[in-house]
PDB file of C-alpha atoms in Angstrom:
ATOM      1  CA  MET A   1       0.000   0.000   0.000  1.00 73.00           C
ATOM      2  CA  SER A   2       1.310   3.467  -0.877  1.00 86.00           C
ATOM      3  CA  ARG A   3       2.555   5.877   1.759  1.00 88.00           C
ATOM      4  CA  PRO A   4      -0.285   8.407   1.142  1.00 87.00           C
ATOM      5  CA  LEU A   5      -2.914   5.678   1.581  1.00 93.00           C
ATOM      6  CA  VAL A   6      -1.351   4.488   4.840  1.00 95.00           C
ATOM      7  CA  ARG A   7      -1.236   8.059   6.129  1.00 96.00           C
ATOM      8  CA  LEU A   8      -4.855   8.768   5.110  1.00 97.00           C
ATOM      9  CA  GLN A   9      -6.125   5.539   6.673  1.00 96.00           C
ATOM     10  CA  LYS A  10      -4.383   6.523   9.893  1.00 96.00           C
ATOM     11  CA  GLU A  11      -5.979   9.997   9.786  1.00 96.00           C
ATOM     12  CA  LEU A  12      -9.427   8.491   9.140  1.00 96.00           C
ATOM     13  CA  LYS A  13      -9.039   6.057  12.033  1.00 96.00           C
ATOM     14  CA  GLU A  14      -7.843   8.883  14.307  1.00 96.00           C
ATOM     15  CA  SER A  15     -10.757  11.163  13.384  1.00 95.00           C
ATOM     16  CA  GLN A  16     -13.240   8.369  14.094  1.00 93.00           C
ATOM     17  CA  ALA A  17     -11.611   7.305  17.364  1.00 95.00           C
ATOM     18  CA  HIS A  18     -11.211  10.860  18.694  1.00 95.00           C
ATOM     19  CA  PRO A  19     -13.907  13.100  17.197  1.00 92.00           C
ATOM     20  CA  GLU A  20     -13.559  16.804  17.825  1.00 95.00           C
ATOM     21  CA  GLU A  21     -16.439  18.963  19.004  1.00 96.00           C
ATOM     22  CA  ASP A  22     -16.216  21.461  16.147  1.00 97.00           C
ATOM     23  CA  ILE A  23     -14.731  19.332  13.329  1.00 98.00           C
ATOM     24  CA  ALA A  24     -16.102  16.116  11.852  1.00 97.00           C
ATOM     25  CA  LEU A  25     -14.102  14.450   9.083  1.00 97.00           C
ATOM     26  CA  HIS A  26     -15.680  11.898   6.739  1.00 96.00           C
ATOM     27  CA  LEU A  27     -14.938  10.398   3.370  1.00 96.00           C
ATOM     28  CA  TYR A  28     -16.927  12.180   0.651  1.00 94.00           C
ATOM     29  CA  ASP A  29     -19.224  10.398  -1.768  1.00 89.00           C
ATOM     30  CA  LYS A  30     -19.156  12.396  -5.017  1.00 86.00           C
ATOM     31  CA  ALA A  31     -22.166  10.577  -6.456  1.00 84.00           C
ATOM     32  CA  THR A  32     -24.521  11.488  -3.603  1.00 84.00           C
ATOM     33  CA  ARG A  33     -22.613  14.609  -2.498  1.00 83.00           C
ATOM     34  CA  THR A  34     -22.731  13.377   1.097  1.00 84.00           C
ATOM     35  CA  THR A  35     -20.589  11.472   3.562  1.00 85.00           C
ATOM     36  CA  GLY A  36     -20.030   7.755   3.227  1.00 85.00           C
ATOM     37  CA  GLY A  37     -17.619   7.545   0.335  1.00 85.00           C
ATOM     38  CA  ASN A  38     -14.739   5.117   0.088  1.00 88.00           C
ATOM     39  CA  ASP A  39     -12.120   7.222  -1.728  1.00 93.00           C
ATOM     40  CA  LEU A  40      -9.396   8.227   0.720  1.00 96.00           C
ATOM     41  CA  PHE A  41      -8.499  11.168  -1.525  1.00 96.00           C
ATOM     42  CA  GLU A  42     -11.898  12.923  -1.183  1.00 97.00           C
ATOM     43  CA  TRP A  43     -13.008  14.088   2.278  1.00 97.00           C
ATOM     44  CA  ILE A  44     -15.728  16.302   3.645  1.00 97.00           C
ATOM     45  CA  ALA A  45     -15.296  18.225   6.859  1.00 97.00           C
ATOM     46  CA  ILE A  46     -18.278  19.493   8.796  1.00 97.00           C
ATOM     47  CA  LEU A  47     -17.138  22.582  10.695  1.00 98.00           C
ATOM     48  CA  LYS A  48     -18.987  24.419  13.437  1.00 98.00           C
ATOM     49  CA  GLY A  49     -18.538  28.176  13.244  1.00 97.00           C
ATOM     50  CA  PRO A  50     -16.169  29.552  15.879  1.00 97.00           C
ATOM     51  CA  PRO A  51     -17.825  31.140  18.926  1.00 95.00           C
ATOM     52  CA  ASP A  52     -17.617  34.905  19.355  1.00 94.00           C
ATOM     53  CA  THR A  53     -17.557  35.410  15.577  1.00 96.00           C
ATOM     54  CA  PRO A  54     -20.305  36.091  13.033  1.00 96.00           C
ATOM     55  CA  PHE A  55     -19.904  32.414  12.034  1.00 97.00           C
ATOM     56  CA  ALA A  56     -21.061  31.130  15.449  1.00 96.00           C
ATOM     57  CA  GLY A  57     -23.968  28.707  15.270  1.00 95.00           C
ATOM     58  CA  GLY A  58     -23.365  27.897  11.606  1.00 97.00           C
ATOM     59  CA  THR A  59     -22.477  24.512  10.168  1.00 97.00           C
ATOM     60  CA  PHE A  60     -20.147  24.574   7.180  1.00 98.00           C
ATOM     61  CA  GLN A  61     -19.243  21.854   4.714  1.00 97.00           C
ATOM     62  CA  LEU A  62     -15.664  21.890   3.475  1.00 98.00           C
ATOM     63  CA  LEU A  63     -14.460  19.609   0.694  1.00 97.00           C
ATOM     64  CA  LEU A  64     -10.868  18.423   1.037  1.00 98.00           C
ATOM     65  CA  HIS A  65      -9.309  17.043  -2.120  1.00 97.00           C
ATOM     66  CA  VAL A  66      -6.129  15.191  -1.247  1.00 97.00           C
ATOM     67  CA  PRO A  67      -3.476  14.862  -3.974  1.00 97.00           C
ATOM     68  CA  LYS A  68      -1.870  11.493  -4.685  1.00 96.00           C
ATOM     69  CA  ASP A  69       1.476  12.718  -3.317  1.00 95.00           C
ATOM     70  CA  TYR A  70       0.061  13.787   0.063  1.00 97.00           C
ATOM     71  CA  PRO A  71       1.485  14.578   2.608  1.00 96.00           C
ATOM     72  CA  MET A  72       4.313  16.091   0.579  1.00 96.00           C
ATOM     73  CA  VAL A  73       1.743  18.264  -1.235  1.00 97.00           C
ATOM     74  CA  PRO A  74      -1.139  20.020   0.568  1.00 98.00           C
ATOM     75  CA  PRO A  75      -4.812  19.225   0.070  1.00 98.00           C
ATOM     76  CA  ALA A  76      -7.129  21.668  -1.693  1.00 98.00           C
ATOM     77  CA  ALA A  77      -9.874  23.069   0.541  1.00 98.00           C
ATOM     78  CA  THR A  78     -13.165  24.307  -0.882  1.00 98.00           C
ATOM     79  CA  PHE A  79     -16.230  25.389   1.047  1.00 98.00           C
ATOM     80  CA  LEU A  80     -19.435  23.832  -0.265  1.00 97.00           C
ATOM     81  CA  THR A  81     -21.346  26.205   2.004  1.00 98.00           C
ATOM     82  CA  LYS A  82     -21.402  29.848   0.847  1.00 98.00           C
ATOM     83  CA  VAL A  83     -19.187  31.949   3.105  1.00 98.00           C
ATOM     84  CA  PHE A  84     -18.601  35.716   3.082  1.00 98.00           C
ATOM     85  CA  HIS A  85     -14.970  36.083   4.165  1.00 98.00           C
ATOM     86  CA  PRO A  86     -11.897  37.868   2.763  1.00 97.00           C
ATOM     87  CA  ASN A  87      -9.941  34.624   2.348  1.00 97.00           C
ATOM     88  CA  ILE A  88     -12.677  32.508   0.769  1.00 98.00           C
ATOM     89  CA  GLU A  89     -13.573  33.001  -2.881  1.00 97.00           C
ATOM     90  CA  PHE A  90     -17.303  33.645  -2.785  1.00 96.00           C
ATOM     91  CA  HIS A  91     -18.444  31.782  -5.907  1.00 96.00           C
ATOM     92  CA  SER A  92     -16.080  28.796  -5.878  1.00 97.00           C
ATOM     93  CA  GLY A  93     -15.569  28.418  -2.109  1.00 98.00           C
ATOM     94  CA  LYS A  94     -11.789  28.036  -2.528  1.00 97.00           C
ATOM     95  CA  VAL A  95      -9.778  28.821   0.582  1.00 97.00           C
ATOM     96  CA  CYS A  96      -6.694  31.030   0.444  1.00 95.00           C
ATOM     97  CA  LEU A  97      -4.470  30.066   3.346  1.00 95.00           C
ATOM     98  CA  ASP A  98      -0.675  30.041   3.465  1.00 94.00           C
ATOM     99  CA  ILE A  99      -0.458  26.529   4.912  1.00 95.00           C
ATOM    100  CA  LEU A 100      -2.301  25.234   1.842  1.00 96.00           C
ATOM    101  CA  LYS A 101       0.354  26.756  -0.389  1.00 93.00           C
ATOM    102  CA  SER A 102       3.873  27.997   0.429  1.00 93.00           C
ATOM    103  CA  ARG A 103       3.806  27.250   4.178  1.00 95.00           C
ATOM    104  CA  TRP A 104       2.689  23.628   3.861  1.00 97.00           C
ATOM    105  CA  SER A 105       4.474  21.007   5.939  1.00 97.00           C
ATOM    106  CA  PRO A 106       3.948  17.236   5.828  1.00 96.00           C
ATOM    107  CA  ALA A 107       3.468  17.457   9.605  1.00 96.00           C
ATOM    108  CA  TRP A 108       0.028  19.014   8.987  1.00 97.00           C
ATOM    109  CA  THR A 109      -2.942  16.641   8.978  1.00 97.00           C
ATOM    110  CA  LEU A 110      -6.420  17.113   7.526  1.00 98.00           C
ATOM    111  CA  SER A 111      -7.665  17.779  11.041  1.00 97.00           C
ATOM    112  CA  SER A 112      -5.019  20.457  11.633  1.00 97.00           C
ATOM    113  CA  VAL A 113      -5.889  22.023   8.262  1.00 98.00           C
ATOM    114  CA  CYS A 114      -9.514  22.263   9.438  1.00 98.00           C
ATOM    115  CA  ARG A 115      -8.363  23.802  12.721  1.00 98.00           C
ATOM    116  CA  ALA A 116      -6.354  26.411  10.777  1.00 98.00           C
ATOM    117  CA  ILE A 117      -9.398  27.192   8.613  1.00 98.00           C
ATOM    118  CA  LEU A 118     -11.529  27.700  11.731  1.00 98.00           C
ATOM    119  CA  SER A 119      -8.857  30.096  13.015  1.00 97.00           C
ATOM    120  CA  LEU A 120      -8.946  31.898   9.671  1.00 97.00           C
ATOM    121  CA  LEU A 121     -12.727  32.318   9.978  1.00 97.00           C
ATOM    122  CA  ALA A 122     -12.212  33.937  13.366  1.00 96.00           C
ATOM    123  CA  ASP A 123      -9.330  36.156  12.261  1.00 95.00           C
ATOM    124  CA  PRO A 124      -9.491  37.153   8.566  1.00 94.00           C
ATOM    125  CA  GLU A 125      -6.400  38.299   6.674  1.00 90.00           C
ATOM    126  CA  SER A 126      -7.473  41.182   4.457  1.00 87.00           C
ATOM    127  CA  SER A 127      -4.149  42.246   2.941  1.00 85.00           C
ATOM    128  CA  SER A 128      -4.554  40.013  -0.129  1.00 82.00           C
ATOM    129  CA  PRO A 129      -8.206  38.960  -0.215  1.00 91.00           C
ATOM    130  CA  PHE A 130      -9.792  36.230  -2.331  1.00 93.00           C
ATOM    131  CA  ASN A 131     -13.118  38.021  -1.791  1.00 96.00           C
ATOM    132  CA  CYS A 132     -12.455  41.708  -2.486  1.00 95.00           C
ATOM    133  CA  ASP A 133     -15.815  42.890  -1.128  1.00 96.00           C
ATOM    134  CA  ALA A 134     -15.175  41.265   2.250  1.00 97.00           C
ATOM    135  CA  GLY A 135     -11.517  42.316   2.225  1.00 96.00           C
ATOM    136  CA  ASN A 136     -12.372  45.939   1.443  1.00 95.00           C
ATOM    137  CA  LEU A 137     -14.825  46.112   4.351  1.00 96.00           C
ATOM    138  CA  VAL A 138     -12.229  44.744   6.767  1.00 96.00           C
ATOM    139  CA  ARG A 139      -9.399  46.937   5.398  1.00 95.00           C
ATOM    140  CA  ALA A 140     -11.616  50.030   5.614  1.00 95.00           C
ATOM    141  CA  GLY A 141     -12.272  49.296   9.280  1.00 95.00           C
ATOM    142  CA  ASP A 142     -15.969  48.604   8.671  1.00 96.00           C
ATOM    143  CA  ARG A 143     -16.047  45.617  10.985  1.00 94.00           C
ATOM    144  CA  LEU A 144     -19.797  46.014  11.563  1.00 95.00           C
ATOM    145  CA  GLY A 145     -20.491  45.927   7.814  1.00 96.00           C
ATOM    146  CA  TYR A 146     -18.272  42.888   7.304  1.00 97.00           C
ATOM    147  CA  GLU A 147     -19.755  41.013  10.265  1.00 96.00           C
ATOM    148  CA  ALA A 148     -23.324  41.811   9.180  1.00 96.00           C
ATOM    149  CA  MET A 149     -22.691  40.422   5.684  1.00 97.00           C
ATOM    150  CA  ALA A 150     -20.881  37.366   7.064  1.00 97.00           C
ATOM    151  CA  ARG A 151     -23.740  36.753   9.506  1.00 97.00           C
ATOM    152  CA  TYR A 152     -26.332  37.104   6.744  1.00 96.00           C
ATOM    153  CA  TYR A 153     -24.722  34.201   4.856  1.00 97.00           C
ATOM    154  CA  VAL A 154     -24.409  32.149   8.038  1.00 97.00           C
ATOM    155  CA  ILE A 155     -28.180  32.499   8.527  1.00 96.00           C
ATOM    156  CA  GLU A 156     -29.047  31.904   4.856  1.00 96.00           C
ATOM    157  CA  GLU A 157     -26.529  29.189   3.993  1.00 96.00           C
ATOM    158  CA  ALA A 158     -25.138  27.593   7.157  1.00 96.00           C
ATOM    159  CA  GLY A 159     -28.234  27.188   9.324  1.00 94.00           C
ATOM    160  CA  GLY A 160     -27.157  29.716  11.906  1.00 88.00           C
ATOM    161  CA  PRO A 161     -29.763  31.328  14.139  1.00 85.00           C
ATOM    162  CA  PRO A 162     -30.734  34.919  13.294  1.00 78.00           C
ATOM    163  CA  PHE A 163     -29.379  36.239  16.598  1.00 63.00           C
ATOM    164  CA  GLU A 164     -26.353  34.780  18.303  1.00 53.00           C
ATOM    165  CA  ASP A 165     -25.517  36.091  21.749  1.00 54.00           C
ATOM    166  CA  SER A 166     -21.919  34.949  21.501  1.00 47.00           C
ATOM    167  CA  TRP A 167     -20.858  37.473  18.864  1.00 49.00           C
TER     168      TRP A 167
END
């Protein structure tokens, strides 16, 4: 069995044995677009929005496409749930995060990638945005405008409640 397959089987076993409260990792079934697949190179992560952010209370689906030469090459992360955020391309859902590009290390796991993406949701980087509208609001200091738009999409797309006391 190839090294990437051994590594991915280990990560799957670990995620099932020790589930995290805010991250659930499953194999993705492309045919049904749900969990329950059997291809170790296609995963879906179910992320709970970080507390004390406009994403609190939302549930987000993130597709993780793992290349055949993983872990030497990073996975691609794409939100299936619409997200308004400077570092997430609005129409495609692609995530712009340094650890998924130039700062990748084979020490990262799919779970740690999800943890980094949750941190990114809580603390956007607006200097080189993937979503210019969101990035411009943050760069202009219009935090209220950015958070209102982000919250709108959490309510409409991620099942978040209209009012969340934690943010």
